[in-house]
PDB file of C-alpha atoms in Angstrom:
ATOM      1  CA  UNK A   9       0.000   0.000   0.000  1.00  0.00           C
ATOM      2  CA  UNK A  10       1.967   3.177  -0.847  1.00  0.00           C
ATOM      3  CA  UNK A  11       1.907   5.857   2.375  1.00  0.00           C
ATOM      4  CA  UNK A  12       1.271   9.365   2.782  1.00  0.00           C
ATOM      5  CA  UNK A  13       4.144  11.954   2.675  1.00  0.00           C
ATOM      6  CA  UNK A  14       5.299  12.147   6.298  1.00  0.00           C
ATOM      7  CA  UNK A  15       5.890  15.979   7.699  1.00  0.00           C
ATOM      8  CA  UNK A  16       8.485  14.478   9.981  1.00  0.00           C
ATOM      9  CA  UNK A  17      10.451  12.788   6.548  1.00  0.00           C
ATOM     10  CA  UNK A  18       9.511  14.646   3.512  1.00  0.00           C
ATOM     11  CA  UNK A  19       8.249  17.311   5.471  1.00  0.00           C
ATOM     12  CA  UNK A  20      11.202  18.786   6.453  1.00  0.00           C
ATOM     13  CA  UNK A  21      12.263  20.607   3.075  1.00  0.00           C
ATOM     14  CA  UNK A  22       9.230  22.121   3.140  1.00  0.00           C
ATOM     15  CA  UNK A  23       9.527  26.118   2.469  1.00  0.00           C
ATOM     16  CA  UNK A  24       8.468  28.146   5.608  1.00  0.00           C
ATOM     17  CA  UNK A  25       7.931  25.126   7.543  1.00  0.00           C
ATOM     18  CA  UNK A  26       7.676  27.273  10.735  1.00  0.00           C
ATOM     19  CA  UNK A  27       3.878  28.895   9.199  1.00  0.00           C
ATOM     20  CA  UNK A  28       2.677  25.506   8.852  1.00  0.00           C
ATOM     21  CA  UNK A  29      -0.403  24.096  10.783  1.00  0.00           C
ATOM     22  CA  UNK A  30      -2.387  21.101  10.628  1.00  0.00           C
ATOM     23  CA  UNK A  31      -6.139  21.882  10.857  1.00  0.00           C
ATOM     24  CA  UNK A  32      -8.423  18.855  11.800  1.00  0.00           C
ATOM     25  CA  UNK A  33     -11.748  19.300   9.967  1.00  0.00           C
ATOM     26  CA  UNK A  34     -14.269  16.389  10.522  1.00  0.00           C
ATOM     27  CA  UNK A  35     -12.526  13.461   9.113  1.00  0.00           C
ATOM     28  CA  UNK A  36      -9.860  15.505   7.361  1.00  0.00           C
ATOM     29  CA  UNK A  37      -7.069  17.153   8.051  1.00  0.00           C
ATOM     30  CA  UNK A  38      -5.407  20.068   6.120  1.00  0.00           C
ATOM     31  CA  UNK A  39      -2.123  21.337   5.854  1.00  0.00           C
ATOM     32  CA  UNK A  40      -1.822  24.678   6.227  1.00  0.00           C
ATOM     33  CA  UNK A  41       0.356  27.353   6.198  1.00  0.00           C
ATOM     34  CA  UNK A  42      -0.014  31.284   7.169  1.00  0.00           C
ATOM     35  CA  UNK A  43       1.745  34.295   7.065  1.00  0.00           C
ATOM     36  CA  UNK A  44       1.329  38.166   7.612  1.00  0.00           C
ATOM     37  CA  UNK A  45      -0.534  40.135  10.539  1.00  0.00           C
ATOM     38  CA  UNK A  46      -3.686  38.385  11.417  1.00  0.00           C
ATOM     39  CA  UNK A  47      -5.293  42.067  11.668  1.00  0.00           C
ATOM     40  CA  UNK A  48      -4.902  42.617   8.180  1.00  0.00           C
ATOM     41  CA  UNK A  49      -7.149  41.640   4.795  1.00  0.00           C
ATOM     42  CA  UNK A  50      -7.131  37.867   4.352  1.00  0.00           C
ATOM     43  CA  UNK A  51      -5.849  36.405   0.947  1.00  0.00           C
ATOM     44  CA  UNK A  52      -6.299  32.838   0.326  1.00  0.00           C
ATOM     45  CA  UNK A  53      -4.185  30.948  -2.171  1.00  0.00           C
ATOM     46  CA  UNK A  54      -4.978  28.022  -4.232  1.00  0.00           C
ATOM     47  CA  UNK A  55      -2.476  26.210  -5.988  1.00  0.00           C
ATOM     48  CA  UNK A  56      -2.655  23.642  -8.811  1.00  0.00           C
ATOM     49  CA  UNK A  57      -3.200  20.512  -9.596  1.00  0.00           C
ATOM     50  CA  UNK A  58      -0.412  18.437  -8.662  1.00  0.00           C
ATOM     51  CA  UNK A  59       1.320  21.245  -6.702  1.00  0.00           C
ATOM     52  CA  UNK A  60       1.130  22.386  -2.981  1.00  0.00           C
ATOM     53  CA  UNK A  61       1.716  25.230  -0.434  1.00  0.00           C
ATOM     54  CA  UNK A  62       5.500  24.723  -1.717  1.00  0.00           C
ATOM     55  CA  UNK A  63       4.496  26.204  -4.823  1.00  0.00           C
ATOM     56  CA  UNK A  64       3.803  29.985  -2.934  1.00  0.00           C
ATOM     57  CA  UNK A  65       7.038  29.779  -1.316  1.00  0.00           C
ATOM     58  CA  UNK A  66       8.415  32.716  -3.123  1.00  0.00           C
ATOM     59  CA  UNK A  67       5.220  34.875  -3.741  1.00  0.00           C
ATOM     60  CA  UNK A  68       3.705  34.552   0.131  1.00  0.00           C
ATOM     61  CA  UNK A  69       6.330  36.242   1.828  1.00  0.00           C
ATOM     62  CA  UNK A  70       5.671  39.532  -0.592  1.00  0.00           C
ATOM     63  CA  UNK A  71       2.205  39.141  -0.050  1.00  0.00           C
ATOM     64  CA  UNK A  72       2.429  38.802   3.547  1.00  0.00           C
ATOM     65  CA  UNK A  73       3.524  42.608   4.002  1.00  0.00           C
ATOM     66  CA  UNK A  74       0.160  43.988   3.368  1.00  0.00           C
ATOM     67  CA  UNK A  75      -2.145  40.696   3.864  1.00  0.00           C
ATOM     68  CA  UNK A  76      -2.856  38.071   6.403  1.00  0.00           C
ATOM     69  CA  UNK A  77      -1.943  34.897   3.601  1.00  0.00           C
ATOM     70  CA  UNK A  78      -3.593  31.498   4.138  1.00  0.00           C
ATOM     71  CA  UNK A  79      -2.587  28.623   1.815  1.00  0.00           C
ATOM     72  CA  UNK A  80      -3.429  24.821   1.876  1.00  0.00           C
ATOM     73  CA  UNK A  81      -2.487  21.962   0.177  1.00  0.00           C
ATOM     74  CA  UNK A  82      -5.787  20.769  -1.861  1.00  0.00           C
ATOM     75  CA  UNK A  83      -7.754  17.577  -1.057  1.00  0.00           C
ATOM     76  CA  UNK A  84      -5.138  14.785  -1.821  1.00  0.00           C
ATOM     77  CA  UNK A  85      -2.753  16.609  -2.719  1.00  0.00           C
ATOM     78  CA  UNK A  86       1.164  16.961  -0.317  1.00  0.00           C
ATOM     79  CA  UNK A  87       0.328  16.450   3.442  1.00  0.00           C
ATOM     80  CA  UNK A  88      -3.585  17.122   3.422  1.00  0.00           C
ATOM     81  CA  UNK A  89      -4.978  13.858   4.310  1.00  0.00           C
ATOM     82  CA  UNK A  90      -8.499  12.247   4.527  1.00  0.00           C
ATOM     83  CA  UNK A  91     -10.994  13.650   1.422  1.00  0.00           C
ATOM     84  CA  UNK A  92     -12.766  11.098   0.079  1.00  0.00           C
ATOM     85  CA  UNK A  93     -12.145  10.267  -3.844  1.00  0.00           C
ATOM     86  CA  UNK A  94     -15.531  12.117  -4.823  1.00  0.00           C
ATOM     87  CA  UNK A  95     -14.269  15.093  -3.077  1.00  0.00           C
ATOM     88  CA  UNK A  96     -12.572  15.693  -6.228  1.00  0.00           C
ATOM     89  CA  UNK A  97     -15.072  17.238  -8.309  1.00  0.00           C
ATOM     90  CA  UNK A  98     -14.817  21.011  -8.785  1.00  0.00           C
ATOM     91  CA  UNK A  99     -18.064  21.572  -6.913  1.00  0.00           C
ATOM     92  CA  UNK A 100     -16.974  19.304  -4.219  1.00  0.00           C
ATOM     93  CA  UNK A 101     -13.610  20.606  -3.610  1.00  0.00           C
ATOM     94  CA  UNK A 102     -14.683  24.283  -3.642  1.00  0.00           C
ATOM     95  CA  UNK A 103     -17.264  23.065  -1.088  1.00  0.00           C
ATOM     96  CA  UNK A 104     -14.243  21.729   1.173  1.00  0.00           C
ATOM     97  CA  UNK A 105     -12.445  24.640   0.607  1.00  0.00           C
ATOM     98  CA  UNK A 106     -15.239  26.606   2.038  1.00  0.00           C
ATOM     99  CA  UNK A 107     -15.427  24.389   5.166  1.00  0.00           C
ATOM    100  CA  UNK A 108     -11.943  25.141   5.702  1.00  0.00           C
ATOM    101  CA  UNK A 109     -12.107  28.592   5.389  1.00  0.00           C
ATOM    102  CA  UNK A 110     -15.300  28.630   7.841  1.00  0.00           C
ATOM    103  CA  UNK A 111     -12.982  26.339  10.522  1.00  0.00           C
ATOM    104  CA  UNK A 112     -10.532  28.471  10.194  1.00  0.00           C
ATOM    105  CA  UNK A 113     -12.698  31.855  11.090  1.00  0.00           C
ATOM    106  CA  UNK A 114     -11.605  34.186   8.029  1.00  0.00           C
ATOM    107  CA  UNK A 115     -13.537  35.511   5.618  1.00  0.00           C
ATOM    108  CA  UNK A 116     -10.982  36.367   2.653  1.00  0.00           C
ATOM    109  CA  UNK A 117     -10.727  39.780   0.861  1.00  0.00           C
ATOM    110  CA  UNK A 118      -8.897  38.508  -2.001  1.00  0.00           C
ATOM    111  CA  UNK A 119      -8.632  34.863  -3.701  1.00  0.00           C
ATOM    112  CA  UNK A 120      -5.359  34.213  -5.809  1.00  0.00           C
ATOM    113  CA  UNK A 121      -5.370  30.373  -7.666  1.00  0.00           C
ATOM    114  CA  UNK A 122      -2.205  29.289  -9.614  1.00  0.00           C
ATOM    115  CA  UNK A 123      -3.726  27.391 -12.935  1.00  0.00           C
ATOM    116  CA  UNK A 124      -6.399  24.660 -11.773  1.00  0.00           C
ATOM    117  CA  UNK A 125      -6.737  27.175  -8.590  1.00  0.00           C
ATOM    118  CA  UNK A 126      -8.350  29.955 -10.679  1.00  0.00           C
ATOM    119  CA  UNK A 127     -11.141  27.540 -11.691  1.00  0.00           C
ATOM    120  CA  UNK A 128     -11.402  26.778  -7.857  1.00  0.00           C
ATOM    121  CA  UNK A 129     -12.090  30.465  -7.221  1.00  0.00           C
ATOM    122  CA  UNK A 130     -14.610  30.863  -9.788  1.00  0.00           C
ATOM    123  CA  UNK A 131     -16.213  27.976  -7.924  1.00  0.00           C
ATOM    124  CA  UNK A 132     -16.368  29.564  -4.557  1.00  0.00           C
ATOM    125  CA  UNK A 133     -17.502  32.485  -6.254  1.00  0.00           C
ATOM    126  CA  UNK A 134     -20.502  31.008  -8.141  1.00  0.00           C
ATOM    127  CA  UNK A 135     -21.963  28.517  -5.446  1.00  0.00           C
ATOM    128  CA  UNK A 136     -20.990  30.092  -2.066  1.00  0.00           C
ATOM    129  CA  UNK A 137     -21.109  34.000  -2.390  1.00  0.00           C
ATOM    130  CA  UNK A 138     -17.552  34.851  -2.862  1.00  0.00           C
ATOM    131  CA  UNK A 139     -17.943  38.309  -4.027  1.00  0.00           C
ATOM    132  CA  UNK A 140     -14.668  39.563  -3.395  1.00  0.00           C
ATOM    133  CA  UNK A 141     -11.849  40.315  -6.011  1.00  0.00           C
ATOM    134  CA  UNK A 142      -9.868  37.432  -8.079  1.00  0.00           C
ATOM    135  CA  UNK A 143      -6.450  37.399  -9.362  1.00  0.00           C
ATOM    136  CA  UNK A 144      -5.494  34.103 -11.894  1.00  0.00           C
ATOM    137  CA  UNK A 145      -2.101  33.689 -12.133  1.00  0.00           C
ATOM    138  CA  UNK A 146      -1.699  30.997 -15.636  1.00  0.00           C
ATOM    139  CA  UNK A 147      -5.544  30.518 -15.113  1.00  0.00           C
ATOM    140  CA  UNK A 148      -6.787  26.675 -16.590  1.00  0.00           C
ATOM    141  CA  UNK A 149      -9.890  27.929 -17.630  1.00  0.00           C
ATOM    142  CA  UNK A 150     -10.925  26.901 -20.929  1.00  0.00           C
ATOM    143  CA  UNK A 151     -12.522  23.124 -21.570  1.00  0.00           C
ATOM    144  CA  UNK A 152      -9.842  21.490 -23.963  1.00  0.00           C
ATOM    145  CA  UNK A 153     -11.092  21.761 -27.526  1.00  0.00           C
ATOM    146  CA  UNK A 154     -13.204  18.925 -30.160  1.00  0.00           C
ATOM    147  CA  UNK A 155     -12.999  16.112 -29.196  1.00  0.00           C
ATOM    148  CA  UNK A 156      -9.861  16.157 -26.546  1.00  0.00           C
ATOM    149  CA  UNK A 157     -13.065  17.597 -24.240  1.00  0.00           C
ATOM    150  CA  UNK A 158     -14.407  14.406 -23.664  1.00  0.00           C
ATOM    151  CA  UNK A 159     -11.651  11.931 -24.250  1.00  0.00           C
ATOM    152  CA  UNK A 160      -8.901  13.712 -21.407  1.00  0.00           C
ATOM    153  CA  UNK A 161     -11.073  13.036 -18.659  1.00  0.00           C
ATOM    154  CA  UNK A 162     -11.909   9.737 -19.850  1.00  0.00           C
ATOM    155  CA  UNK A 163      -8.344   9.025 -20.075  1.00  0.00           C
ATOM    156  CA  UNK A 164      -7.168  10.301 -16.104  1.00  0.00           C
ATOM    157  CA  UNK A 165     -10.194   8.296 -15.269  1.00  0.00           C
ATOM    158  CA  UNK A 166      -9.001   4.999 -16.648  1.00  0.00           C
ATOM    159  CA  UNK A 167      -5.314   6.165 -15.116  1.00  0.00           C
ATOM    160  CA  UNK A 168      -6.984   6.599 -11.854  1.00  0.00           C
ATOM    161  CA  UNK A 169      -9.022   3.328 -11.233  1.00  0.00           C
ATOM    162  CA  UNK A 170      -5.435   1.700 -12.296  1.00  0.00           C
ATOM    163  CA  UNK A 171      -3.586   0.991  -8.680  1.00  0.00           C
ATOM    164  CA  UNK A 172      -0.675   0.510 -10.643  1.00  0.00           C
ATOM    165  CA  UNK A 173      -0.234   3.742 -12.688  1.00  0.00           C
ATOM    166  CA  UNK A 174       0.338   6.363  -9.755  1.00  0.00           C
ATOM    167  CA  UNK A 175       3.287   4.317  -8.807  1.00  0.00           C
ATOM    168  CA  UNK A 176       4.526   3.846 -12.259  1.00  0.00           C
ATOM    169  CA  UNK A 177       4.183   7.511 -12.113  1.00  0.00           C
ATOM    170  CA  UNK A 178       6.131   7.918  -8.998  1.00  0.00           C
ATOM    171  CA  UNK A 179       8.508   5.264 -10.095  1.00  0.00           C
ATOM    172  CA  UNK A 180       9.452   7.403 -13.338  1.00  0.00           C
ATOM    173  CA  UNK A 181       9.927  10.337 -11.257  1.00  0.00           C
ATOM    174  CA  UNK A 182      12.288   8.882  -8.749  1.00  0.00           C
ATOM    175  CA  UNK A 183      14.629   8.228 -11.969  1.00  0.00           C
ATOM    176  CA  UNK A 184      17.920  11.109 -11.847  1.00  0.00           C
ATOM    177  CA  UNK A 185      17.201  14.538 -13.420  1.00  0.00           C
ATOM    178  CA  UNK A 186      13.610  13.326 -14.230  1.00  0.00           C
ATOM    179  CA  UNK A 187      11.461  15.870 -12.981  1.00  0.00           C
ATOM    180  CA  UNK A 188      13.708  18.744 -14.224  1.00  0.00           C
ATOM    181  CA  UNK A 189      13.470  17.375 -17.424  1.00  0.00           C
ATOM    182  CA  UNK A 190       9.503  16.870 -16.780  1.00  0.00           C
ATOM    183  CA  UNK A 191       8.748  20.334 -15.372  1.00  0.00           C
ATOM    184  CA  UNK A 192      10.290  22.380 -17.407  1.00  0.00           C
ATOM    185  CA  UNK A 193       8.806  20.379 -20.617  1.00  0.00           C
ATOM    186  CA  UNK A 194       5.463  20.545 -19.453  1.00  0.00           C
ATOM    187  CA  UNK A 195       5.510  24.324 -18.257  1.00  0.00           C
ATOM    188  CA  UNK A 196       8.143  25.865 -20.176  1.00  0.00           C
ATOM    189  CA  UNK A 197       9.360  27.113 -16.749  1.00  0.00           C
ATOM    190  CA  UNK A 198      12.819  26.857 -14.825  1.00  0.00           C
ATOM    191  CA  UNK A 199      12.800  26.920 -10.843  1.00  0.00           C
ATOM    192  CA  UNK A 200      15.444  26.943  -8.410  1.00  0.00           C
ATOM    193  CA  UNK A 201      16.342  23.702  -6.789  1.00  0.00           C
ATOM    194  CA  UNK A 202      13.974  24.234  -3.329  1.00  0.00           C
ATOM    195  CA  UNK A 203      11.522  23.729  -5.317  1.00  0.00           C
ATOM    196  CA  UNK A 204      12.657  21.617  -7.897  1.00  0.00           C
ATOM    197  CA  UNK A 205      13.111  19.539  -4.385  1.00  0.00           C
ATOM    198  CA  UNK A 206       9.404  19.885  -3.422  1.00  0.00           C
ATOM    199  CA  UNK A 207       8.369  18.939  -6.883  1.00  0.00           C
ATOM    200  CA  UNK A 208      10.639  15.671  -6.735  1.00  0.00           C
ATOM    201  CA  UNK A 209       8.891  14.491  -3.337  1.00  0.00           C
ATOM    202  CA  UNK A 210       5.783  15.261  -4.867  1.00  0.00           C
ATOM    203  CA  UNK A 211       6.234  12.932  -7.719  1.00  0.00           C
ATOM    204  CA  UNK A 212       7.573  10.380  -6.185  1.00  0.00           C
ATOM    205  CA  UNK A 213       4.490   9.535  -3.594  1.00  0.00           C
ATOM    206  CA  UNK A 214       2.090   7.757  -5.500  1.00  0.00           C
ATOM    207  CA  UNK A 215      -0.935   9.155  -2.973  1.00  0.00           C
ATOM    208  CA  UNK A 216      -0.450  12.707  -4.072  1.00  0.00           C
ATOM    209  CA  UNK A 217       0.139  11.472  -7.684  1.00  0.00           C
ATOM    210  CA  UNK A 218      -3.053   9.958  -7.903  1.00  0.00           C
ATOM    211  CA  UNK A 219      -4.544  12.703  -6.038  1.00  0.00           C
ATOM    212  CA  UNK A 220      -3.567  15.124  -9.190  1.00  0.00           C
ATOM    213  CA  UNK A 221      -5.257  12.311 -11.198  1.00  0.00           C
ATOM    214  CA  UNK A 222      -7.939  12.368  -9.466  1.00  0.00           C
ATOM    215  CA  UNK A 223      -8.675  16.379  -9.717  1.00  0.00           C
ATOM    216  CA  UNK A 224      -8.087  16.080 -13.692  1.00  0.00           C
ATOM    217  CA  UNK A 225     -10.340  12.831 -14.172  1.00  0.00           C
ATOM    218  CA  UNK A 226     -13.126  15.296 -12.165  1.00  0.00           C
ATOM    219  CA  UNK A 227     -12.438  18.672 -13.404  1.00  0.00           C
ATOM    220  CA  UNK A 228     -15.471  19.448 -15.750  1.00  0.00           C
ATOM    221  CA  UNK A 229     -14.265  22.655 -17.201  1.00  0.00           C
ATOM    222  CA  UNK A 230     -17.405  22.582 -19.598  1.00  0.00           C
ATOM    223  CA  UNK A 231     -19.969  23.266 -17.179  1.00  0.00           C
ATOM    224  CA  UNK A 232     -17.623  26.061 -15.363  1.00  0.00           C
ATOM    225  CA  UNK A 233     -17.566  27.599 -18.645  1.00  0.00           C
ATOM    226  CA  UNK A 234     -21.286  27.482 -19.222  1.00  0.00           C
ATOM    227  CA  UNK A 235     -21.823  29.677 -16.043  1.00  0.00           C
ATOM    228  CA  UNK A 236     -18.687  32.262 -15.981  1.00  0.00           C
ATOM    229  CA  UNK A 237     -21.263  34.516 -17.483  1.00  0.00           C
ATOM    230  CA  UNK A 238     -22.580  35.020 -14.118  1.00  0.00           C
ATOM    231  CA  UNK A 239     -19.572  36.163 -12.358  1.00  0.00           C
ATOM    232  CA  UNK A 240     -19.775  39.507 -11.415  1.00  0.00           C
ATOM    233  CA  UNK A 241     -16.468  39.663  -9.492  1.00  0.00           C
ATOM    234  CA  UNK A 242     -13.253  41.761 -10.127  1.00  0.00           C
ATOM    235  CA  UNK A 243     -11.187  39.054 -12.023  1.00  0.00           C
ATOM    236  CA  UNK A 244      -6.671  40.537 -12.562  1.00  0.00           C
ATOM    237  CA  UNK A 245      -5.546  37.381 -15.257  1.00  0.00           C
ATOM    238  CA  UNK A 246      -2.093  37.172 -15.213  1.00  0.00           C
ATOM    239  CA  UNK A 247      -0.751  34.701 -17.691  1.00  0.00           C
ATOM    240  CA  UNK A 248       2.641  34.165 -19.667  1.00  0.00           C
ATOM    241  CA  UNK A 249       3.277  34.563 -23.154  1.00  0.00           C
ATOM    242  CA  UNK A 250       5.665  31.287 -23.060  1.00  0.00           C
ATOM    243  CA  UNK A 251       3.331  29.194 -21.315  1.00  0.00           C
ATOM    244  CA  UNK A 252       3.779  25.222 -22.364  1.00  0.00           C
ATOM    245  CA  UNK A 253       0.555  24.028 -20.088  1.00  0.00           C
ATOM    246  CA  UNK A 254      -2.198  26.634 -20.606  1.00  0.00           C
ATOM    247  CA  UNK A 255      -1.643  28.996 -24.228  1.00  0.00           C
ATOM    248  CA  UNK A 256      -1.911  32.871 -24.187  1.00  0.00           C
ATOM    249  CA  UNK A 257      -4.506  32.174 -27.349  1.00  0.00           C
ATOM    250  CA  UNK A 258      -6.607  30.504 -24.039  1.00  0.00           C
ATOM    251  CA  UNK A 259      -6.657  32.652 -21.577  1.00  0.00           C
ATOM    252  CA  UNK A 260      -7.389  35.565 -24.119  1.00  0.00           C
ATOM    253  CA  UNK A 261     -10.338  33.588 -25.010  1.00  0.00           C
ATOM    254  CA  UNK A 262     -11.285  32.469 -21.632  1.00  0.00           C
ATOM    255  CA  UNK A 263     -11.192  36.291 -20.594  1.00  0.00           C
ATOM    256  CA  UNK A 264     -13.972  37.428 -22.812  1.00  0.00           C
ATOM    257  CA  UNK A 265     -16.348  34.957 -20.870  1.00  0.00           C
ATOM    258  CA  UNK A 266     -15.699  36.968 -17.794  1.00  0.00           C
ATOM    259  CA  UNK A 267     -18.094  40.808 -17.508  1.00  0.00           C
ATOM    260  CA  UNK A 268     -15.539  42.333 -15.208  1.00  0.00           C
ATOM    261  CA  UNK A 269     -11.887  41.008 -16.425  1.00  0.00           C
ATOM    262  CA  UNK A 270      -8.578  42.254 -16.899  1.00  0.00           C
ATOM    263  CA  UNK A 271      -5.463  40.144 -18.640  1.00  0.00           C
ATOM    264  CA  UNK A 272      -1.798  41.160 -18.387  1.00  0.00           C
ATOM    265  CA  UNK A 273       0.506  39.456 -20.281  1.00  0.00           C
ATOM    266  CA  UNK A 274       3.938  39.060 -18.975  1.00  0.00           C
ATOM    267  CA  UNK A 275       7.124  37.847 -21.193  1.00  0.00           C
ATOM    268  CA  UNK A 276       9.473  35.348 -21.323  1.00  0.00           C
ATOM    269  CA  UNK A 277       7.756  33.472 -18.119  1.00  0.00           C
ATOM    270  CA  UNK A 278       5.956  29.608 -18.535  1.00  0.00           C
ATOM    271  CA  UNK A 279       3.576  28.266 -16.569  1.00  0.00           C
ATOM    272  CA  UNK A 280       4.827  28.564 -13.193  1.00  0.00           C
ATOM    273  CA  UNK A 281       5.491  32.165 -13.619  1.00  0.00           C
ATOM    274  CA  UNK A 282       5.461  32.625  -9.624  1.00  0.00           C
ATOM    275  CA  UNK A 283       7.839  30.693  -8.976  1.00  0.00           C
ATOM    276  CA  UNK A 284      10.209  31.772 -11.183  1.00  0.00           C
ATOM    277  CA  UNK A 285       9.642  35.339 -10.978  1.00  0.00           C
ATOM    278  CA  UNK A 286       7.869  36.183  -7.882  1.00  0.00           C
ATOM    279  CA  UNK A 287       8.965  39.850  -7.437  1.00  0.00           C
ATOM    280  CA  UNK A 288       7.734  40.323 -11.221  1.00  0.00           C
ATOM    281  CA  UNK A 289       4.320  38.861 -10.299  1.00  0.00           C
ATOM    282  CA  UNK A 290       4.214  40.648  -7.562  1.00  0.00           C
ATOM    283  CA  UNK A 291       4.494  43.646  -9.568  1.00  0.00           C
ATOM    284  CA  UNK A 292       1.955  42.472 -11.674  1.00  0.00           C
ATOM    285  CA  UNK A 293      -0.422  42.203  -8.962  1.00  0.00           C
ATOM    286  CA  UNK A 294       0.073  44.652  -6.460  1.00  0.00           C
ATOM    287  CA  UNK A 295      -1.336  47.647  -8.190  1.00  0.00           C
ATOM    288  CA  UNK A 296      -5.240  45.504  -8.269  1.00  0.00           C
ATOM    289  CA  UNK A 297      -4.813  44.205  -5.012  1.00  0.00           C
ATOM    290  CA  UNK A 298      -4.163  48.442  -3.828  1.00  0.00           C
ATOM    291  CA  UNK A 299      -6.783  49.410  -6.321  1.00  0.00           C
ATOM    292  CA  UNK A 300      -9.425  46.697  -4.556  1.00  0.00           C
ATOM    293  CA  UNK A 301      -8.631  47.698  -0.877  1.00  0.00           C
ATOM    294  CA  UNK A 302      -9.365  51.564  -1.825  1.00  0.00           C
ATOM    295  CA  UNK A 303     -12.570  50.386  -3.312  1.00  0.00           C
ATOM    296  CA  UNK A 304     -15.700  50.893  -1.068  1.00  0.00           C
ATOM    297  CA  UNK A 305     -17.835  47.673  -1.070  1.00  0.00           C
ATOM    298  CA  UNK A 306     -21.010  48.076  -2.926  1.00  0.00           C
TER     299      UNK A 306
END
């Protein structure tokens, strides 16, 4: 039976390790991390699929100067332990979310989601009266086209009932130099070797492998999409023009489904943009995030 990622083992390259918390919530429990002045606007962050808190390592610390920042690692996903597979489901897992967030006793000012993340905040937005301002950073927003819309699912589906694909997965990724080469080809992006580190202990568990399978076999994109015409919310897209996982062409298109958008492009970045650059996203970001605060609530 392959185990969960132990905090005391793999746990202990985590980035800001000293902000992390593990928050018991019925029969799950979360890994959490926080940082920043707990007087001051709460900002949640949501990473992507197959990613965790690690993934903010650079970005949080900025953020924390003007916000109180709470980030988790998503249902089945690094040390957050104890969703059930259906929990997997956009709908579900924005529900769960939403239980954390209630356990926890914020109520956030600002959602930011990395890729998959975005979609997440949508979520919240459209079935539990997030009203508050979104920022997309490499947003997966748009179903994948013809005929790839029905047959990717289909496909992590049949990888996911498979016991034995995770750990092939895993197995592939414990090979030297493997998930360098793997990151950077499926995201275009380079990042330095704490992460790169994170990535690799990531890969190699086949529980939070399958748990990324698991979120793309129940990520139905197409029904988001027929509802983003309701969201009413401030929505900052950031994407990157070299972006290997999620094309510009996408995100402009997925930006005229939003009423009340904005898209900045930045160059020479890939997918995991914050990562590498996390003073340039920062920039990026900062002015909305100023602009929002000053902005009376209606």
């Amino acid at each position: 039976m392959s185990r969960a990622l132990d905090w005391s083992r793999e746990g202990k390259i985590w980035p800001h390790r000293e902000t992390s918390e593990f928050v018991r919530v019925g029969n799950v429990c979360w890994h959490v991390q926080r940082m920043g002045a707990a007087d001051q606007p709460v900002l949640l962050l949501l990473h992507g699929t197959g990613a965790s808190v690690h993934s903010w390592r650079g970005l949080m610390p900025l953020l924390a100067k003007t916000h109180h920042v709470v980030a988790m690692d998503l249902p089945r996903h690094g040390f957050t332990t104890g969703h059930p597979p259906e929990d997997m489901s956009l709908p579900r897992m924005a529900s769960t979310v939403m239980r954390l967030v209630s356990a926890l006793g914020i109520t956030p000012a600002t959602i930011i989601g990395h890729s998959a993340g975005a979609a997440l905040a949508l979520q919240m937005a459209l079935d539990h009266g997030y009203d508050g301002p979104v920022i997309g950073l490499n947003s997966a927003l748009r179903p994948f086209p013809g005929l790839a819309a029905q047959l990717f699912p289909a496909v992590a589906k049949l990888l996911f009932v498979n016991p034995l694909v995770p750990r092939l997965f895993s197995g592939a990724a414990s090979l030297s130099g493997d998930t360098d080469r793997f990151i950077y080809k499926a995201t275009n992006s380079h990042i330095d070797a704490e992460g790169m580190a994170c990535y690799e202990a990531l890969m190699q568990n086949s529980r939070h492998t399958k748990g990324a399978l698991a979120m793309m076999a129940n990520w139905d994109l197409p029904t988001l999409r027929t509802r983003m015409g309701k969201i009413s919310n401030p929505v900052l897209m950031v994407h990157s023009d070299n972006d290997a996982a999620i094309p510009l062409d996408w995100a402009k298109e997925a930006h005229g489904w939003l009423s009340n958008a904005h898209l900045d492009v930045m160059e020479g970045l890939g997918h995991l943009a914050h990562e590498e650059a996390p003073e340039r996203v920062m920039q990026r970001i900062s002015p909305f995030l100023v602009d929002r605060a000053n902005t009376p609530a209606d």
